[in-house]
Amino acid sequence: MNEAEERDIVIVGGGICGLATALALHRKGIRSLVLERSEGLRATGAALTIRANGWRALDHLGLGSVLRKDSFHIDGCGIMKVDRGTKLEKLPLSKGEARCIKRSDLVEALAKDLPQGTVRFGCHVISVKLDPVTSSAVLELHNGFVIKAKVLIGCDGVNSAVLKYLHMNPTKFSATSAIRGFTSYPEGHEFENLFIIARKEQVLLGRVPVNDTLVYWFVTRLWTSIDSKISENQQLIKMSSLETIKDFPEDMKEMIKNSDRSSLSCLRFRYRAPWDLMLGSFSKGTVTVAGDALHAMSPFIGQGGSASLEDAVVLARCLAQKILESDRNTISDKCAMDKYEEALNQYGKERRMRLIKLSTQSYLQNKMFETSSMVVKLFCIVILAVFFRDSVAHSQFDCGHL
Ligand SMILES: Cc1cc2nc3c(=O)[nH]c(=O)nc-3n(C[C@H](O)[C@H](O)[C@H](O)COP(=O)(O)OP(=O)(O)OC[C@H]3O[C@@H](n4cnc5c(N)ncnc54)[C@H](O)[C@@H]3O)c2cc1C
């Protein structure tokens, strides 16, 4: 085994959550190292909608104003039942602000303010073990390199290698998948500032303008084995989505026909069951997880990304409180490790209830979409009506300042 490099805080995964956590720590004057297996920043999935809670977290990270510049305010949601004409039923989308932003804009903004060398690309973590002497986490990389981390934060998505160390159940596959993409309108489009959802049986088509010239759309449908065959070929993805929405309004079909092929992706949803979040341990010693690694959820309430930004703010706040209250020159290693552990326990305490609520609501909405059983549908409707009567209350949440 190679000689180990030693670091205080290591983050595995340079997606939205990993970059946001590194930035949040940096804003508090704390250095970290992000290990990302890709060779560059990833923006698969075209865009995402950020509700008021996510914008609050972005404001705490100091990025709200720069990201608002190139994205429209979305005034609400318009639901269209395709079988019943093009009439829209208007619903709120968020308690307060909602905007759709390009994923590339978000990850670039998060990465831009990080000190040089914070993100190390091409670093695939394959295993995590405990050093029995120092209680540090020992990370083994695909190339044989070894890194020891006093604090390890797994932001490595739905197949998290760090999660395995925590012995939490792996994420499950949903029976639903989505195709996502962009369509550009160089001369400007004429869509209202609404998040339109057109529905026919078990197919949903979502359309939301990002700005004057760019529109994000998705097609959600039941997953079939064809999806895994087409997911590597963007021409096939386009053809498959057009086939799925063949009975939808002409302007929607036209939008997908004219979409930017390179922006298309197709993916089956993954989720963590709400009861895993209720019963699982969010950290072990000085190792924890955040973002999709902790709370992957199907995107029916569009909160996975925003919840990841909240995680980043809370995690950095908890770590900073403990690190800054101790004198780094005199504190012993054992004492420092105890402080880190307390910080991660505090993070788990602050996040658990919030994440249980989000994952339960999205779990029920996903179940309602994919099931053909009237009994299950009815059960979901009742639970949603009792516990989530205000369906956008989740966007009211404030994760607090850094
Ligand atoms: C169809 C769809 C639509 C969505 N729409 C919305 C929306 O509108 N609004 C919203 O808020 N959220 C939305 N989400 C959820 C959102 O995309 C995710 O919650 C968010 O991307 C999670 O970010 P993350 O950083 O935790 O994980 P990821 O984005 O998956 O990033 C994980 C990173 O870790 C890296 N990695 C993985 N394993 C390793 C390893 N072993 N070593 C090193 N690096 C590793 C990966 O390369 C990746 O860069 C949507 C999700 C889907 C599927």
Tab-separated table of C-alpha atoms and ligand atoms in Angstrom:
chain	number	residue	atom	x	y	z
A	1	MET	CA	0.000	0.000	0.000
A	2	ASN	CA	1.245	3.561	-0.818
A	3	GLU	CA	2.108	5.937	2.010
A	4	ALA	CA	-1.032	7.786	3.094
A	5	GLU	CA	-1.644	11.497	2.552
A	6	GLU	CA	-3.214	12.995	5.701
A	7	ARG	CA	-6.018	15.575	5.635
A	8	ASP	CA	-8.351	17.127	8.185
A	9	ILE	CA	-11.596	17.153	6.162
A	10	VAL	CA	-12.175	15.098	3.026
A	11	ILE	CA	-15.375	15.206	0.968
A	12	VAL	CA	-16.034	12.360	-1.458
A	13	GLY	CA	-18.013	13.518	-4.511
A	14	GLY	CA	-17.885	16.856	-6.313
A	15	GLY	CA	-21.564	17.151	-7.250
A	16	ILE	CA	-23.929	19.818	-5.906
A	17	CYS	CA	-23.648	18.643	-2.312
A	18	GLY	CA	-19.883	18.038	-2.197
A	19	LEU	CA	-19.048	21.398	-3.793
A	20	ALA	CA	-21.596	23.240	-1.622
A	21	THR	CA	-20.152	21.642	1.530
A	22	ALA	CA	-16.595	22.589	0.534
A	23	LEU	CA	-17.749	26.145	-0.217
A	24	ALA	CA	-19.679	26.429	3.052
A	25	LEU	CA	-16.581	25.278	4.981
A	26	HIS	CA	-14.395	27.680	2.997
A	27	ARG	CA	-16.725	30.577	3.873
A	28	LYS	CA	-16.082	29.656	7.542
A	29	GLY	CA	-12.322	29.623	6.950
A	30	ILE	CA	-12.010	25.822	7.010
A	31	ARG	CA	-10.076	23.942	4.335
A	32	SER	CA	-11.273	20.700	2.823
A	33	LEU	CA	-10.342	18.392	-0.036
A	34	VAL	CA	-12.987	17.169	-2.500
A	35	LEU	CA	-12.309	13.891	-4.320
A	36	GLU	CA	-14.342	13.562	-7.532
A	37	ARG	CA	-14.142	10.474	-9.734
A	38	SER	CA	-15.026	12.323	-12.987
A	39	GLU	CA	-12.406	14.246	-14.917
A	40	GLY	CA	-14.357	17.524	-14.613
A	41	LEU	CA	-17.496	19.135	-13.201
A	42	ARG	CA	-20.649	17.150	-13.999
A	43	ALA	CA	-23.956	18.718	-15.035
A	44	THR	CA	-25.973	15.694	-16.211
A	45	GLY	CA	-29.730	16.321	-15.993
A	46	ALA	CA	-29.775	19.733	-17.730
A	47	ALA	CA	-31.458	21.879	-15.055
A	48	LEU	CA	-33.190	21.843	-11.703
A	49	THR	CA	-35.884	23.860	-10.022
A	50	ILE	CA	-34.879	25.583	-6.817
A	51	ARG	CA	-37.631	26.587	-4.406
A	52	ALA	CA	-37.494	29.283	-1.707
A	53	ASN	CA	-35.647	27.048	0.799
A	54	GLY	CA	-32.922	26.297	-1.759
A	55	TRP	CA	-32.520	29.998	-2.609
A	56	ARG	CA	-32.153	30.747	1.094
A	57	ALA	CA	-29.337	28.193	1.305
A	58	LEU	CA	-27.730	29.676	-1.835
A	59	ASP	CA	-27.956	33.142	-0.264
A	60	HIS	CA	-26.212	31.821	2.862
A	61	LEU	CA	-23.504	30.462	0.558
A	62	GLY	CA	-23.202	33.894	-1.087
A	63	LEU	CA	-24.329	32.721	-4.539
A	64	GLY	CA	-28.001	33.715	-4.697
A	65	SER	CA	-27.613	37.005	-6.552
A	66	VAL	CA	-25.229	35.687	-9.189
A	67	LEU	CA	-27.447	32.675	-9.977
A	68	ARG	CA	-30.672	34.720	-10.082
A	69	LYS	CA	-29.252	36.845	-12.923
A	70	ASP	CA	-29.841	34.238	-15.624
A	71	SER	CA	-33.035	32.545	-14.425
A	72	PHE	CA	-36.660	33.643	-14.507
A	73	HIS	CA	-38.859	33.841	-11.461
A	74	ILE	CA	-41.480	31.086	-11.900
A	75	ASP	CA	-44.928	32.311	-10.888
A	76	GLY	CA	-46.584	28.972	-10.199
A	77	CYS	CA	-47.509	25.610	-11.535
A	78	GLY	CA	-50.059	24.861	-14.286
A	79	ILE	CA	-51.455	21.334	-14.458
A	80	MET	CA	-52.928	20.136	-17.748
A	81	LYS	CA	-54.820	16.869	-18.162
A	82	VAL	CA	-54.089	16.019	-21.789
A	83	ASP	CA	-57.308	14.010	-22.242
A	84	ARG	CA	-59.363	17.011	-21.172
A	85	GLY	CA	-57.940	19.691	-23.492
A	86	THR	CA	-55.351	22.352	-22.777
A	87	LYS	CA	-57.060	24.080	-19.837
A	88	LEU	CA	-54.647	24.743	-16.953
A	89	GLU	CA	-55.373	24.247	-13.275
A	90	LYS	CA	-53.099	26.726	-11.473
A	91	LEU	CA	-51.342	25.716	-8.253
A	92	PRO	CA	-48.525	27.244	-6.189
A	93	LEU	CA	-45.020	25.887	-6.795
A	94	SER	CA	-43.289	27.292	-3.741
A	95	LYS	CA	-43.860	29.449	-0.667
A	96	GLY	CA	-41.986	32.356	-2.156
A	97	GLU	CA	-39.335	32.275	-4.808
A	98	ALA	CA	-38.936	29.488	-7.384
A	99	ARG	CA	-36.576	29.457	-10.342
A	100	CYS	CA	-35.118	26.908	-12.697
A	101	ILE	CA	-31.346	27.005	-13.137
A	102	LYS	CA	-28.901	25.228	-15.398
A	103	ARG	CA	-27.010	22.562	-13.463
A	104	SER	CA	-23.781	23.682	-15.149
A	105	ASP	CA	-24.323	27.253	-13.836
A	106	LEU	CA	-24.856	25.933	-10.312
A	107	VAL	CA	-21.841	23.618	-10.131
A	108	GLU	CA	-19.591	26.198	-11.807
A	109	ALA	CA	-20.702	28.891	-9.348
A	110	LEU	CA	-20.097	26.555	-6.389
A	111	ALA	CA	-16.647	25.570	-7.663
A	112	LYS	CA	-15.554	29.069	-8.726
A	113	ASP	CA	-15.130	30.458	-5.198
A	114	LEU	CA	-13.179	27.461	-3.876
A	115	PRO	CA	-9.433	27.867	-3.307
A	116	GLN	CA	-7.327	26.288	-6.043
A	117	GLY	CA	-6.647	22.611	-5.481
A	118	THR	CA	-9.746	22.033	-3.331
A	119	VAL	CA	-11.299	19.716	-5.929
A	120	ARG	CA	-9.189	16.810	-7.133
A	121	PHE	CA	-10.682	15.214	-10.259
A	122	GLY	CA	-10.153	11.630	-11.444
A	123	CYS	CA	-10.139	10.317	-7.856
A	124	HIS	CA	-12.453	7.336	-7.449
A	125	VAL	CA	-12.768	6.229	-3.825
A	126	ILE	CA	-13.263	2.481	-3.726
A	127	SER	CA	-13.257	1.725	-0.016
A	128	VAL	CA	-13.348	3.337	3.412
A	129	LYS	CA	-11.875	1.743	6.540
A	130	LEU	CA	-11.148	2.849	10.077
A	131	ASP	CA	-7.609	3.432	11.321
A	132	PRO	CA	-7.843	1.728	14.742
A	133	VAL	CA	-5.029	3.822	16.217
A	134	THR	CA	-6.040	7.379	15.220
A	135	SER	CA	-9.773	6.753	14.525
A	136	SER	CA	-9.269	8.518	11.158
A	137	ALA	CA	-11.013	7.221	8.047
A	138	VAL	CA	-8.695	5.524	5.573
A	139	LEU	CA	-9.768	6.014	1.948
A	140	GLU	CA	-8.456	3.777	-0.796
A	141	LEU	CA	-8.545	5.203	-4.319
A	142	HIS	CA	-8.824	3.282	-7.601
A	143	ASN	CA	-5.152	4.035	-8.404
A	144	GLY	CA	-3.857	2.609	-5.126
A	145	PHE	CA	-3.465	6.014	-3.435
A	146	VAL	CA	-4.456	6.179	0.211
A	147	ILE	CA	-5.778	9.268	2.000
A	148	LYS	CA	-6.421	9.507	5.750
A	149	ALA	CA	-9.162	11.892	6.831
A	150	LYS	CA	-9.933	13.078	10.353
A	151	VAL	CA	-13.417	13.972	9.111
A	152	LEU	CA	-14.944	12.218	6.105
A	153	ILE	CA	-18.102	13.488	4.391
A	154	GLY	CA	-19.641	11.250	1.734
A	155	CYS	CA	-21.423	13.351	-0.896
A	156	ASP	CA	-20.997	10.581	-3.437
A	157	GLY	CA	-24.571	10.155	-4.583
A	158	VAL	CA	-26.891	7.162	-4.808
A	159	ASN	CA	-24.114	4.529	-4.959
A	160	SER	CA	-22.156	6.010	-2.085
A	161	ALA	CA	-18.985	4.172	-1.081
A	162	VAL	CA	-18.968	6.091	2.224
A	163	LEU	CA	-22.512	4.975	3.067
A	164	LYS	CA	-21.322	1.355	3.086
A	165	TYR	CA	-19.022	2.287	5.980
A	166	LEU	CA	-22.061	3.535	7.942
A	167	HIS	CA	-23.907	0.253	7.325
A	168	MET	CA	-27.023	2.091	6.160
A	169	ASN	CA	-29.255	0.256	3.694
A	170	PRO	CA	-28.469	1.034	0.052
A	171	THR	CA	-30.871	3.171	-2.008
A	172	LYS	CA	-33.716	1.401	-3.817
A	173	PHE	CA	-34.869	1.659	-7.420
A	174	SER	CA	-38.260	3.251	-8.083
A	175	ALA	CA	-40.461	1.925	-10.939
A	176	THR	CA	-40.270	5.367	-12.562
A	177	SER	CA	-37.746	7.031	-14.844
A	178	ALA	CA	-37.238	10.437	-16.449
A	179	ILE	CA	-35.807	11.881	-19.616
A	180	ARG	CA	-34.522	15.416	-19.227
A	181	GLY	CA	-33.266	18.037	-21.663
A	182	PHE	CA	-33.101	21.621	-22.909
A	183	THR	CA	-34.609	23.324	-25.916
A	184	SER	CA	-33.061	26.618	-27.046
A	185	TYR	CA	-35.102	29.401	-28.650
A	186	PRO	CA	-32.466	31.845	-29.980
A	187	GLU	CA	-35.188	34.324	-31.014
A	188	GLY	CA	-36.933	33.991	-27.633
A	189	HIS	CA	-39.821	31.742	-26.608
A	190	GLU	CA	-43.338	32.819	-25.761
A	191	PHE	CA	-44.048	30.550	-22.803
A	192	GLU	CA	-45.472	32.014	-19.602
A	193	ASN	CA	-43.312	31.922	-16.455
A	194	LEU	CA	-45.083	28.796	-15.287
A	195	PHE	CA	-43.987	25.270	-14.435
A	196	ILE	CA	-46.344	23.359	-16.748
A	197	ILE	CA	-47.114	19.726	-16.039
A	198	ALA	CA	-49.102	17.898	-18.716
A	199	ARG	CA	-50.361	14.496	-17.640
A	200	LYS	CA	-51.839	11.517	-19.406
A	201	GLU	CA	-52.188	8.296	-17.408
A	202	GLN	CA	-48.698	7.359	-16.203
A	203	VAL	CA	-46.833	9.927	-18.275
A	204	LEU	CA	-45.937	13.427	-17.128
A	205	LEU	CA	-44.370	16.082	-19.277
A	206	GLY	CA	-42.887	19.033	-17.404
A	207	ARG	CA	-41.856	22.313	-19.036
A	208	VAL	CA	-40.262	25.250	-17.294
A	209	PRO	CA	-38.468	28.273	-18.757
A	210	VAL	CA	-34.952	28.933	-17.461
A	211	ASN	CA	-34.708	32.356	-19.135
A	212	ASP	CA	-35.794	34.178	-22.375
A	213	THR	CA	-34.137	31.692	-24.678
A	214	LEU	CA	-33.850	28.398	-22.825
A	215	VAL	CA	-36.532	25.936	-21.715
A	216	TYR	CA	-36.005	22.869	-19.510
A	217	TRP	CA	-38.311	19.895	-19.924
A	218	PHE	CA	-38.681	16.349	-18.629
A	219	VAL	CA	-40.763	13.302	-19.431
A	220	THR	CA	-41.537	11.065	-16.455
A	221	ARG	CA	-42.900	7.585	-17.139
A	222	LEU	CA	-42.802	4.047	-15.843
A	223	TRP	CA	-39.370	2.515	-16.207
A	224	THR	CA	-38.932	-0.310	-18.730
A	225	SER	CA	-35.827	-2.276	-19.671
A	226	ILE	CA	-35.689	-0.206	-22.900
A	227	ASP	CA	-34.617	2.784	-20.804
A	228	SER	CA	-31.335	1.156	-19.853
A	229	LYS	CA	-30.694	0.307	-23.532
A	230	ILE	CA	-31.286	3.844	-24.816
A	231	SER	CA	-29.592	5.753	-21.989
A	232	GLU	CA	-26.222	5.881	-23.796
A	233	ASN	CA	-27.649	7.113	-27.130
A	234	GLN	CA	-29.112	10.622	-27.175
A	235	GLN	CA	-30.832	10.196	-30.573
A	236	LEU	CA	-32.668	7.147	-29.189
A	237	ILE	CA	-33.565	9.071	-26.022
A	238	LYS	CA	-35.164	11.796	-28.161
A	239	MET	CA	-37.092	9.281	-30.281
A	240	SER	CA	-38.272	7.418	-27.204
A	241	SER	CA	-39.571	10.568	-25.503
A	242	LEU	CA	-41.419	11.623	-28.672
A	243	GLU	CA	-43.023	8.183	-28.836
A	244	THR	CA	-44.085	8.456	-25.167
A	245	ILE	CA	-45.779	11.850	-25.661
A	246	LYS	CA	-47.309	11.190	-29.083
A	247	ASP	CA	-50.787	12.176	-27.811
A	248	PHE	CA	-49.603	15.411	-26.188
A	249	PRO	CA	-50.129	18.934	-27.633
A	250	GLU	CA	-48.205	19.777	-30.819
A	251	ASP	CA	-46.139	22.601	-29.248
A	252	MET	CA	-44.802	20.155	-26.655
A	253	LYS	CA	-43.811	17.610	-29.313
A	254	GLU	CA	-42.187	20.403	-31.322
A	255	MET	CA	-40.207	21.465	-28.229
A	256	ILE	CA	-38.761	17.963	-27.814
A	257	LYS	CA	-38.102	17.569	-31.566
A	258	ASN	CA	-36.042	20.786	-31.439
A	259	SER	CA	-34.229	19.934	-28.204
A	260	ASP	CA	-30.480	20.113	-27.860
A	261	ARG	CA	-29.451	16.476	-28.283
A	262	SER	CA	-26.320	16.778	-26.159
A	263	SER	CA	-28.421	17.850	-23.144
A	264	LEU	CA	-30.551	14.682	-23.100
A	265	SER	CA	-30.287	12.035	-20.417
A	266	CYS	CA	-32.454	9.165	-19.238
A	267	LEU	CA	-32.347	7.773	-15.715
A	268	ARG	CA	-34.311	5.532	-13.377
A	269	PHE	CA	-35.171	7.114	-10.034
A	270	ARG	CA	-33.518	5.944	-6.818
A	271	TYR	CA	-34.702	6.689	-3.311
A	272	ARG	CA	-33.989	6.030	0.334
A	273	ALA	CA	-37.036	4.758	2.149
A	274	PRO	CA	-38.261	7.213	4.825
A	275	TRP	CA	-38.008	4.486	7.492
A	276	ASP	CA	-34.282	4.103	6.711
A	277	LEU	CA	-33.880	7.778	7.556
A	278	MET	CA	-35.894	7.289	10.730
A	279	LEU	CA	-33.860	4.316	11.928
A	280	GLY	CA	-30.449	4.740	10.295
A	281	SER	CA	-27.437	6.399	11.838
A	282	PHE	CA	-26.375	9.545	9.956
A	283	SER	CA	-22.791	9.309	11.196
A	284	LYS	CA	-20.302	6.939	12.742
A	285	GLY	CA	-17.401	8.507	14.627
A	286	THR	CA	-16.169	11.287	12.373
A	287	VAL	CA	-17.680	9.924	9.146
A	288	THR	CA	-21.005	11.118	7.747
A	289	VAL	CA	-22.954	11.396	4.496
A	290	ALA	CA	-24.976	14.197	2.878
A	291	GLY	CA	-26.950	14.898	-0.294
A	292	ASP	CA	-28.285	11.989	-2.347
A	293	ALA	CA	-25.922	9.619	-0.541
A	294	LEU	CA	-28.069	10.205	2.538
A	295	HIS	CA	-31.508	11.073	1.208
A	296	ALA	CA	-31.930	10.201	-2.475
A	297	MET	CA	-35.581	10.881	-3.323
A	298	SER	CA	-37.675	10.768	-6.479
A	299	PRO	CA	-38.056	14.305	-7.803
A	300	PHE	CA	-41.846	14.640	-7.438
A	301	ILE	CA	-41.457	17.528	-4.984
A	302	GLY	CA	-38.208	18.765	-6.610
A	303	GLN	CA	-36.295	19.046	-3.356
A	304	GLY	CA	-33.270	16.693	-3.603
A	305	GLY	CA	-30.863	19.394	-4.780
A	306	SER	CA	-32.155	22.070	-2.409
A	307	ALA	CA	-32.017	19.651	0.528
A	308	SER	CA	-28.385	18.939	-0.421
A	309	LEU	CA	-27.624	22.672	-0.260
A	310	GLU	CA	-29.275	22.795	3.182
A	311	ASP	CA	-27.151	19.817	4.314
A	312	ALA	CA	-24.021	21.701	3.249
A	313	VAL	CA	-24.909	24.811	5.252
A	314	VAL	CA	-25.859	22.871	8.408
A	315	LEU	CA	-22.839	20.573	8.223
A	316	ALA	CA	-20.397	23.454	7.823
A	317	ARG	CA	-22.085	25.408	10.634
A	318	CYS	CA	-21.876	22.465	13.054
A	319	LEU	CA	-18.234	21.739	12.191
A	320	ALA	CA	-17.244	25.403	12.361
A	321	GLN	CA	-18.849	25.859	15.790
A	322	LYS	CA	-16.852	22.973	17.245
A	323	ILE	CA	-13.593	23.734	15.438
A	324	LEU	CA	-13.626	27.440	16.207
A	325	GLU	CA	-14.494	26.981	19.895
A	326	SER	CA	-11.323	24.934	20.463
A	327	ASP	CA	-7.786	26.279	20.352
A	328	ARG	CA	-6.159	24.460	17.458
A	329	ASN	CA	-2.648	24.976	18.888
A	330	THR	CA	-3.289	23.327	22.245
A	331	ILE	CA	-6.079	20.818	21.640
A	332	SER	CA	-4.994	17.151	21.632
A	333	ASP	CA	-5.775	14.912	18.636
A	334	LYS	CA	-8.163	12.827	20.745
A	335	CYS	CA	-10.023	15.963	21.902
A	336	ALA	CA	-10.225	17.266	18.340
A	337	MET	CA	-11.704	13.961	17.144
A	338	ASP	CA	-14.302	14.137	19.960
A	339	LYS	CA	-15.261	17.663	18.859
A	340	TYR	CA	-15.633	16.546	15.231
A	341	GLU	CA	-17.828	13.665	16.345
A	342	GLU	CA	-20.035	16.005	18.401
A	343	ALA	CA	-20.365	18.285	15.349
A	344	LEU	CA	-21.522	15.408	13.128
A	345	ASN	CA	-23.992	14.229	15.778
A	346	GLN	CA	-25.409	17.738	15.917
A	347	TYR	CA	-25.715	17.776	12.101
A	348	GLY	CA	-27.639	14.490	12.219
A	349	LYS	CA	-29.971	15.858	14.901
A	350	GLU	CA	-30.701	19.031	12.945
A	351	ARG	CA	-31.329	17.257	9.641
A	352	ARG	CA	-33.187	14.069	10.549
A	353	MET	CA	-36.768	15.368	10.893
A	354	ARG	CA	-36.512	17.677	7.885
A	355	LEU	CA	-35.256	14.834	5.685
A	356	ILE	CA	-37.811	12.324	6.965
A	357	LYS	CA	-40.607	14.741	6.009
A	358	LEU	CA	-39.205	15.455	2.531
A	359	SER	CA	-38.523	11.817	1.759
A	360	THR	CA	-41.969	10.723	3.005
A	361	GLN	CA	-43.772	13.262	0.831
A	362	SER	CA	-41.787	12.392	-2.269
A	363	TYR	CA	-42.097	8.648	-1.534
A	364	LEU	CA	-45.909	8.904	-1.329
A	365	GLN	CA	-46.160	11.022	-4.483
A	366	ASN	CA	-43.941	8.600	-6.345
A	367	LYS	CA	-45.999	5.621	-5.121
A	368	MET	CA	-49.222	7.332	-6.170
A	369	PHE	CA	-47.806	7.902	-9.658
A	370	GLU	CA	-46.499	4.410	-10.266
A	371	THR	CA	-49.104	2.178	-8.623
A	372	SER	CA	-52.072	0.719	-10.478
A	373	SER	CA	-53.702	-0.365	-7.193
A	374	MET	CA	-56.613	1.868	-6.160
A	375	VAL	CA	-56.111	0.819	-2.530
A	376	VAL	CA	-52.484	1.979	-2.493
A	377	LYS	CA	-53.454	5.214	-4.303
A	378	LEU	CA	-56.175	5.891	-1.754
A	379	PHE	CA	-53.798	5.177	1.125
A	380	CYS	CA	-51.269	7.659	-0.295
A	381	ILE	CA	-53.957	10.313	-0.837
A	382	VAL	CA	-55.153	10.003	2.761
A	383	ILE	CA	-51.650	10.209	4.268
A	384	LEU	CA	-50.757	13.155	2.031
A	385	ALA	CA	-54.010	14.927	2.951
A	386	VAL	CA	-53.425	14.396	6.677
A	387	PHE	CA	-49.702	15.152	6.946
A	388	PHE	CA	-48.962	17.230	3.838
A	389	ARG	CA	-52.187	19.194	3.315
A	390	ASP	CA	-50.127	22.201	2.203
A	391	SER	CA	-48.161	20.460	-0.547
A	392	VAL	CA	-45.522	23.211	-0.879
A	393	ALA	CA	-44.958	23.876	2.829
A	394	HIS	CA	-41.555	22.180	2.451
A	395	SER	CA	-40.264	25.250	0.596
A	396	GLN	CA	-40.810	27.439	3.678
A	397	PHE	CA	-37.922	25.827	5.550
A	398	ASP	CA	-34.897	27.907	6.513
A	399	CYS	CA	-31.749	25.927	7.259
A	400	GLY	CA	-30.302	28.961	9.060
A	401	HIS	CA	-27.136	30.977	8.523
A	402	LEU	CA	-23.750	29.449	8.049
B	1	LIG	C1	-35.028	13.460	-12.824
B	1	LIG	C2	-34.535	14.273	-11.662
B	1	LIG	C3	-34.967	15.572	-11.503
B	1	LIG	C4	-34.579	16.316	-10.393
B	1	LIG	N1	-35.052	17.584	-10.249
B	1	LIG	C5	-34.708	18.296	-9.148
B	1	LIG	C6	-35.207	19.623	-8.980
B	1	LIG	O1	-35.951	20.146	-9.805
B	1	LIG	N2	-34.843	20.304	-7.866
B	1	LIG	C7	-34.011	19.758	-6.922
B	1	LIG	O2	-33.707	20.418	-5.919
B	1	LIG	N3	-33.517	18.512	-7.074
B	1	LIG	C8	-33.846	17.770	-8.164
B	1	LIG	N4	-33.343	16.516	-8.324
B	1	LIG	C9	-32.440	15.961	-7.298
B	1	LIG	C10	-31.009	16.437	-7.476
B	1	LIG	O3	-30.582	16.218	-8.797
B	1	LIG	C11	-30.086	15.661	-6.540
B	1	LIG	O4	-30.643	15.646	-5.258
B	1	LIG	C12	-28.704	16.309	-6.459
B	1	LIG	O5	-28.101	16.297	-7.715
B	1	LIG	C13	-27.850	15.535	-5.458
B	1	LIG	O6	-26.542	16.026	-5.484
B	1	LIG	P1	-25.344	15.189	-4.822
B	1	LIG	O7	-24.155	16.056	-4.925
B	1	LIG	O8	-25.769	14.682	-3.487
B	1	LIG	O9	-25.205	13.881	-5.715
B	1	LIG	P2	-24.685	13.742	-7.213
B	1	LIG	O10	-25.151	14.885	-8.036
B	1	LIG	O11	-25.041	12.373	-7.643
B	1	LIG	O12	-23.113	13.876	-7.095
B	1	LIG	C14	-22.333	12.842	-6.586
B	1	LIG	C15	-20.921	13.045	-7.089
B	1	LIG	O13	-20.076	12.092	-6.475
B	1	LIG	C16	-19.222	11.525	-7.446
B	1	LIG	N5	-18.886	10.171	-6.950
B	1	LIG	C17	-19.722	9.119	-6.794
B	1	LIG	N6	-19.084	8.059	-6.257
B	1	LIG	C18	-17.803	8.462	-6.071
B	1	LIG	C19	-16.659	7.827	-5.545
B	1	LIG	N7	-16.716	6.557	-5.083
B	1	LIG	N8	-15.485	8.506	-5.511
B	1	LIG	C20	-15.421	9.805	-5.937
B	1	LIG	N9	-16.496	10.468	-6.456
B	1	LIG	C21	-17.665	9.803	-6.506
B	1	LIG	C22	-20.050	11.509	-8.724
B	1	LIG	O14	-19.226	11.470	-9.869
B	1	LIG	C23	-20.803	12.821	-8.594
B	1	LIG	O15	-20.108	13.906	-9.158
B	1	LIG	C24	-33.707	15.762	-9.437
B	1	LIG	C25	-33.243	14.454	-9.607
B	1	LIG	C26	-33.652	13.719	-10.707
B	1	LIG	C27	-33.150	12.311	-10.852
